[in-house]
Coordinates of C-alpha atoms and ligand atoms in Angstrom, one line a residue:
M1 CA -20.4 11.8 33.8
P2 CA -16.9 11.4 33.9
R3 CA -14.9 13.6 31.1
T4 CA -12.3 12.0 29.0
L5 CA -9.7 13.8 26.5
I6 CA -8.8 11.6 23.8
T7 CA -6.0 13.1 21.7
G8 CA -5.8 11.4 18.4
G9 CA -9.3 10.6 18.9
A10 CA -10.0 10.5 15.0
G11 CA -7.3 7.8 14.2
F12 CA -7.7 4.2 13.9
L13 CA -7.5 3.2 17.5
G14 CA -8.7 6.7 19.0
S15 CA -11.6 6.5 17.4
H16 CA -12.6 2.7 18.7
L17 CA -11.6 4.5 22.1
C18 CA -13.8 7.1 21.5
D19 CA -16.9 4.7 21.0
R20 CA -15.8 2.6 24.3
F21 CA -15.6 5.8 26.4
I22 CA -19.3 7.2 25.2
D23 CA -20.6 3.5 25.6
E24 CA -19.4 3.5 28.8
G25 CA -21.1 6.7 29.7
H26 CA -18.1 9.3 29.5
E27 CA -18.4 12.4 27.9
V28 CA -15.7 12.5 25.2
I29 CA -13.7 15.3 23.6
C30 CA -11.8 14.3 20.9
M31 CA -8.8 16.1 19.8
D32 CA -6.8 15.7 16.2
N33 CA -5.0 17.6 14.0
L34 CA -6.1 15.1 11.6
I35 CA -2.5 14.5 9.6
T36 CA -3.3 10.6 9.8
G37 CA -6.8 10.8 11.4
D38 CA -9.8 11.3 9.6
T39 CA -13.3 12.6 10.6
K40 CA -14.7 9.5 8.7
N41 CA -13.8 7.5 11.6
I42 CA -15.8 9.5 14.3
E43 CA -18.9 11.4 12.5
H44 CA -21.3 8.7 13.4
L45 CA -20.5 10.2 16.9
F46 CA -21.6 13.8 15.9
D47 CA -25.3 13.1 16.5
L48 CA -24.8 12.7 20.2
G49 CA -24.5 16.4 20.8
Q50 CA -22.0 18.6 22.0
D51 CA -22.3 17.5 25.6
R52 CA -21.7 14.1 25.0
F53 CA -19.1 14.4 22.0
R54 CA -17.0 17.1 20.8
F55 CA -14.2 17.2 18.2
V56 CA -11.6 19.7 18.5
K57 CA -9.2 20.1 15.4
Y58 CA -5.7 20.9 17.1
D59 CA -2.3 20.2 16.9
V60 CA -1.4 18.9 20.5
T61 CA 2.3 20.2 20.5
D62 CA 0.9 23.5 20.9
Y63 CA -0.2 25.1 24.5
L64 CA -3.5 23.0 25.6
H65 CA -6.3 24.0 27.0
V66 CA -9.5 22.8 27.5
N67 CA -12.6 24.2 29.4
G68 CA -13.7 22.5 32.5
D69 CA -13.0 19.6 34.4
L70 CA -11.5 16.5 32.9
D71 CA -11.3 12.9 34.6
Y72 CA -9.1 11.2 32.1
V73 CA -6.7 12.4 29.2
L74 CA -5.5 9.6 26.8
H75 CA -2.7 10.8 24.6
F76 CA -2.9 8.7 21.6
A77 CA -2.1 11.5 18.9
S78 CA 1.1 10.2 16.8
P79 CA 1.8 8.9 13.3
A80 CA 2.0 5.1 14.0
A81 CA 2.2 3.2 10.7
P82 CA 6.0 3.0 9.6
D83 CA 5.3 4.6 6.2
D84 CA 3.7 7.8 8.4
Y85 CA 6.3 8.3 10.6
L86 CA 9.2 8.0 8.2
R87 CA 7.2 10.6 6.1
L88 CA 6.2 12.9 9.1
P89 CA 9.9 12.3 11.5
I90 CA 9.7 15.7 12.9
Q91 CA 6.1 15.7 13.7
T92 CA 6.4 12.4 15.2
L93 CA 9.1 13.4 17.6
K94 CA 7.4 16.6 18.4
V95 CA 3.9 15.0 19.3
G96 CA 5.8 12.2 21.0
A97 CA 7.9 15.0 23.2
L98 CA 6.3 18.1 23.2
G99 CA 2.5 16.4 22.6
T100 CA 3.2 14.3 25.6
H101 CA 4.5 17.3 27.9
K102 CA 1.3 19.3 27.0
A103 CA -0.9 16.3 27.5
L104 CA 0.7 15.7 31.0
G105 CA 0.7 19.3 32.0
L106 CA -3.2 19.1 31.2
A107 CA -3.4 16.1 33.3
K108 CA -1.7 17.8 35.7
A109 CA -3.7 20.8 35.9
K110 CA -6.8 18.9 35.7
D111 CA -6.0 16.4 38.5
A112 CA -6.8 14.0 35.7
R113 CA -5.6 10.3 35.6
F114 CA -3.4 10.0 32.2
L115 CA -2.7 7.2 30.0
L116 CA -0.2 7.0 27.4
A117 CA -0.1 5.1 24.1
S118 CA 3.4 3.4 24.1
T119 CA 4.4 0.8 21.7
S120 CA 6.2 -2.5 21.2
E121 CA 8.9 -0.1 19.1
V122 CA 10.4 0.6 22.2
Y123 CA 12.0 -2.8 22.2
G124 CA 13.2 -2.2 19.0
D125 CA 14.7 -5.1 17.1
P126 CA 14.3 -7.2 20.0
L127 CA 17.3 -9.6 21.4
V128 CA 14.8 -11.4 23.8
H129 CA 11.9 -13.1 22.8
P130 CA 8.9 -12.8 23.5
Q131 CA 8.9 -9.4 24.9
P132 CA 8.4 -9.1 28.7
E133 CA 8.0 -5.3 30.0
D134 CA 11.1 -5.2 31.9
Y135 CA 13.2 -5.9 28.6
W136 CA 14.6 -2.6 28.1
G137 CA 15.0 -3.1 24.1
N138 CA 17.1 -2.8 21.3
V139 CA 16.8 0.6 19.6
N140 CA 19.0 2.3 16.9
P141 CA 18.6 5.7 18.1
I142 CA 19.8 7.5 14.8
G143 CA 18.0 4.5 12.3
E144 CA 14.8 5.5 10.1
R145 CA 12.5 4.3 13.0
G146 CA 14.4 6.1 15.5
V147 CA 11.9 8.9 15.4
Y148 CA 9.1 6.9 16.7
D149 CA 10.9 4.3 18.8
E150 CA 13.2 7.1 20.8
A151 CA 10.1 9.7 21.0
K152 CA 7.9 6.9 22.6
R153 CA 10.6 6.1 25.0
F154 CA 11.1 9.7 25.8
A155 CA 7.5 10.3 26.4
E156 CA 7.3 7.0 28.8
A157 CA 10.1 8.5 30.6
L158 CA 8.1 11.6 30.7
A159 CA 4.9 10.1 31.8
M160 CA 7.1 8.3 34.9
A161 CA 8.7 11.9 36.0
Y162 CA 5.1 13.5 36.0
N163 CA 4.3 10.4 38.1
R164 CA 7.0 10.5 40.4
Y165 CA 7.6 14.3 40.5
H166 CA 4.3 15.5 40.5
G167 CA 2.1 12.8 41.6
V168 CA 0.2 12.5 38.2
E169 CA -1.8 9.5 38.1
T170 CA -0.1 7.6 34.9
R171 CA -0.9 4.4 33.0
I172 CA 1.2 3.2 29.6
V173 CA 0.3 0.8 27.5
R174 CA 3.0 -0.8 25.0
I175 CA 0.5 -1.7 21.9
F176 CA 1.4 -4.5 20.0
N177 CA 0.8 -4.8 16.2
T178 CA -3.2 -4.2 16.0
Y179 CA -5.8 -4.3 13.4
G180 CA -9.2 -4.1 12.4
P181 CA -11.9 -1.7 10.6
R182 CA -10.9 2.1 9.9
M183 CA -7.2 1.4 9.4
R184 CA -6.0 3.5 6.4
V185 CA -6.2 1.4 3.3
D186 CA -2.9 3.1 2.2
D187 CA -0.9 3.4 5.6
G188 CA 1.8 1.2 4.1
R189 CA 1.3 -1.5 7.0
A190 CA 1.1 -5.2 6.2
L191 CA -2.4 -5.5 6.7
P192 CA -4.1 -2.9 5.0
T193 CA -1.5 -3.3 1.9
F194 CA -2.0 -7.1 1.5
M195 CA -5.6 -6.7 2.1
S196 CA -5.9 -4.1 -0.6
Q197 CA -3.6 -6.1 -2.8
A198 CA -5.6 -8.8 -2.8
L199 CA -9.2 -7.5 -3.0
R200 CA -7.8 -5.9 -6.4
D201 CA -6.2 -9.2 -7.3
D202 CA -2.9 -7.6 -7.2
P203 CA 0.6 -9.0 -6.1
L204 CA 1.2 -9.2 -2.1
T205 CA 4.5 -7.4 -1.4
V206 CA 6.1 -9.1 1.2
Y207 CA 9.4 -7.3 2.3
G208 CA 12.4 -9.4 2.5
D209 CA 11.6 -13.5 2.5
G210 CA 9.1 -12.8 4.6
S211 CA 10.5 -15.0 7.7
Q212 CA 10.0 -12.1 10.1
T213 CA 7.3 -12.5 12.6
R214 CA 4.6 -10.2 14.1
A215 CA 1.3 -11.2 16.4
F216 CA -1.4 -9.4 15.4
C217 CA -4.3 -8.4 18.0
Y218 CA -7.9 -7.6 16.9
V219 CA -8.8 -4.1 17.6
D220 CA -11.7 -4.5 20.1
D221 CA -9.3 -6.7 22.3
L222 CA -7.0 -4.0 22.6
V223 CA -9.5 -1.2 23.4
E224 CA -10.8 -4.0 26.0
G225 CA -6.8 -3.8 27.5
I226 CA -6.6 -0.4 27.4
Y227 CA -10.0 0.3 29.3
R228 CA -9.0 -2.2 32.0
L229 CA -5.6 -0.8 32.5
L230 CA -7.0 2.7 32.7
L231 CA -9.2 1.7 35.5
S232 CA -6.4 -0.3 37.2
D233 CA -3.4 0.6 39.6
E234 CA -0.6 -0.2 37.7
T235 CA 1.7 2.7 37.0
D236 CA 4.5 0.4 35.1
P237 CA 3.9 -0.2 31.6
V238 CA 1.8 -3.2 30.4
N239 CA 2.0 -5.1 27.1
I240 CA -1.6 -5.4 25.1
G241 CA -1.2 -7.6 22.2
N242 CA -2.0 -10.8 21.0
P243 CA 0.4 -13.5 21.5
D244 CA -0.2 -15.6 18.6
E245 CA 2.8 -15.1 16.3
I246 CA 3.1 -15.8 12.5
T247 CA 5.5 -15.2 9.6
I248 CA 4.9 -12.3 7.4
K249 CA 4.9 -15.0 4.9
E250 CA 2.2 -17.3 6.1
F251 CA 0.3 -14.0 7.0
A252 CA 0.3 -13.1 3.2
E253 CA -0.7 -16.4 2.5
E254 CA -3.6 -16.2 5.2
I255 CA -5.2 -13.1 3.6
I256 CA -4.9 -14.6 0.0
E257 CA -6.9 -17.4 1.5
I258 CA -9.4 -15.7 3.2
T259 CA -10.1 -13.0 0.5
G260 CA -10.5 -15.8 -2.1
S261 CA -8.1 -13.9 -4.1
D262 CA -5.9 -15.3 -7.4
S263 CA -2.8 -12.7 -6.4
P264 CA 0.5 -14.0 -5.9
I265 CA 3.3 -13.0 -3.5
T266 CA 6.3 -10.9 -4.7
Y267 CA 9.4 -10.4 -2.8
E268 CA 10.7 -6.8 -2.2
E269 CA 13.6 -5.3 -0.3
L270 CA 13.3 -5.1 3.6
P271 CA 13.0 -1.8 4.9
K272 CA 15.7 -0.8 7.4
D273 CA 15.6 -2.0 11.0
D274 CA 12.6 -3.7 10.3
P275 CA 12.2 -6.0 13.6
Q276 CA 12.9 -9.7 12.8
V277 CA 10.7 -11.1 15.7
R278 CA 7.9 -9.4 17.8
Q279 CA 5.6 -11.1 20.0
P280 CA 4.0 -9.8 23.5
D281 CA 4.6 -11.3 26.6
I282 CA 1.0 -10.9 28.2
S283 CA 1.8 -12.8 31.6
K284 CA 1.3 -9.3 33.5
A285 CA -1.9 -8.1 31.4
R286 CA -3.3 -11.6 32.5
D287 CA -2.3 -11.4 36.0
V288 CA -2.7 -7.5 36.6
L289 CA -5.8 -6.8 34.8
G290 CA -7.3 -10.2 34.2
W291 CA -7.4 -9.5 30.4
H292 CA -6.3 -12.0 27.3
P293 CA -7.3 -11.5 23.8
K294 CA -10.6 -13.2 22.5
V295 CA -10.6 -12.7 18.7
D296 CA -8.7 -15.2 17.2
R297 CA -6.8 -14.2 13.8
R298 CA -9.4 -15.6 11.2
E299 CA -12.5 -14.1 13.1
G300 CA -10.6 -10.8 13.3
L301 CA -9.7 -10.4 9.6
R302 CA -13.1 -11.8 8.6
R303 CA -14.4 -8.7 10.3
T304 CA -11.7 -6.6 8.8
L305 CA -12.2 -7.8 5.3
D306 CA -15.6 -6.5 5.5
Y307 CA -15.0 -3.0 6.2
F308 CA -12.0 -3.0 3.5
R309 CA -14.5 -4.4 1.1
E310 CA -16.9 -1.7 1.7
T311 CA -13.9 0.9 1.8
I312 CA -12.1 -0.4 -1.6
D313 CA -15.7 -0.6 -3.6
A314 CA -16.3 3.2 -2.8
P315 CA -15.9 5.3 -6.0
A316 CA -13.0 7.8 -4.9
P317 CA -14.3 10.9 -4.4
S318 CA -12.8 12.6 -7.9
E319 CA -15.2 9.9 -9.6
T320 CA -18.4 10.8 -7.9
Ligands
UDP1 N1 5.3 -5.5 5.4 C1 5.7 -6.2 3.9 N2 5.1 -6.0 3.0 C2 4.0 -4.7 3.1 C3 4.3 -4.1 4.2 C4 4.7 -4.3 5.5 O1 6.2 -7.2 4.2 O2 3.6 -4.4 2.0 C5 6.5 -6.6 6.9 C6 7.1 -5.2 7.4 O3 8.3 -5.3 6.3 C7 6.9 -5.7 8.7 C8 5.8 -6.3 8.6 O4 5.2 -6.6 7.3 O5 8.0 -6.8 8.8 C9 4.8 -5.6 9.6 O6 4.7 -4.3 9.3 P1 3.9 -3.3 9.8 O7 4.2 -2.1 8.7 O8 2.5 -3.8 9.6 O9 4.4 -2.7 11.2 P2 5.5 -2.9 12.0 O10 5.2 -3.9 12.7 O11 7.0 -3.1 11.0 O12 5.1 -2.0 12.8

């Protein structure tokens, strides 16, 4: 049975990866310090028993040790929502730099294949549109988002150095906006914010004039792309995302329609260095991995809405 470590495994993406690797017959060790992750996302796996799934509460910026062999190390630990990394700037830099170093060192010691969760943020506020992997980006290193963008750029450089210098098998996925069940309701990102506002009939807070664009990928499609990349021979970064681009204003309107809400839209100040456009060029993922997204946005939003309905209806712990 392959043995796989997933750092950040209790987070939104990490927990879906835990599910997928369990389904593929792996033994999964999930490591998370729970600063943005939540054991709620993985508690359904605890019944499998320790020989299939184990959770370790740990900060991967510290020295990393795992007993026994490992075949794969997936490094997903990091705050990833803008509100989180603006609130946790030093931890974000540390987990991208020190945490990636520890995870790569562990992969080297275990002769395991390593996969880095990188991000479309390495392209910054892009001057090339859509963004292909060979675009080097337009990042403000000292801007507020620099803590995330530069940490991930450093992490990519470190992974490539371990590949070239130590011969570690490395894979780099550049993840574009992704959504689905288990996103934190209060993580400040557009989708959870709009959906919870719409379900409560509160105004939807669109930042700026809402003309900035994003392209949203349903989580199951992303996980499929990551799984294919891990098993492929591709060492250079690969974009995984859904190229179906939409303005944030249109996105807010779509969520109002799908939820059947009466909410109006209000406009608030645009955050600093908020990218004006973002859309993945997925030609490489199509060619190299034979991958493309299958779930269209309306279908994905409906599936996500079911989760948000349940989560928002649940009484807060203090009220029970
Ligand atoms: N956004 C918004 N209202 C919100 C939250 C986000 O208009 O309540 C905008 C944000 O400014 C950005 C886009 O939605 O232009 C996507 O933001 P998100 O935080 O989801 O992720 P990002 O793509 O910026 O990393």
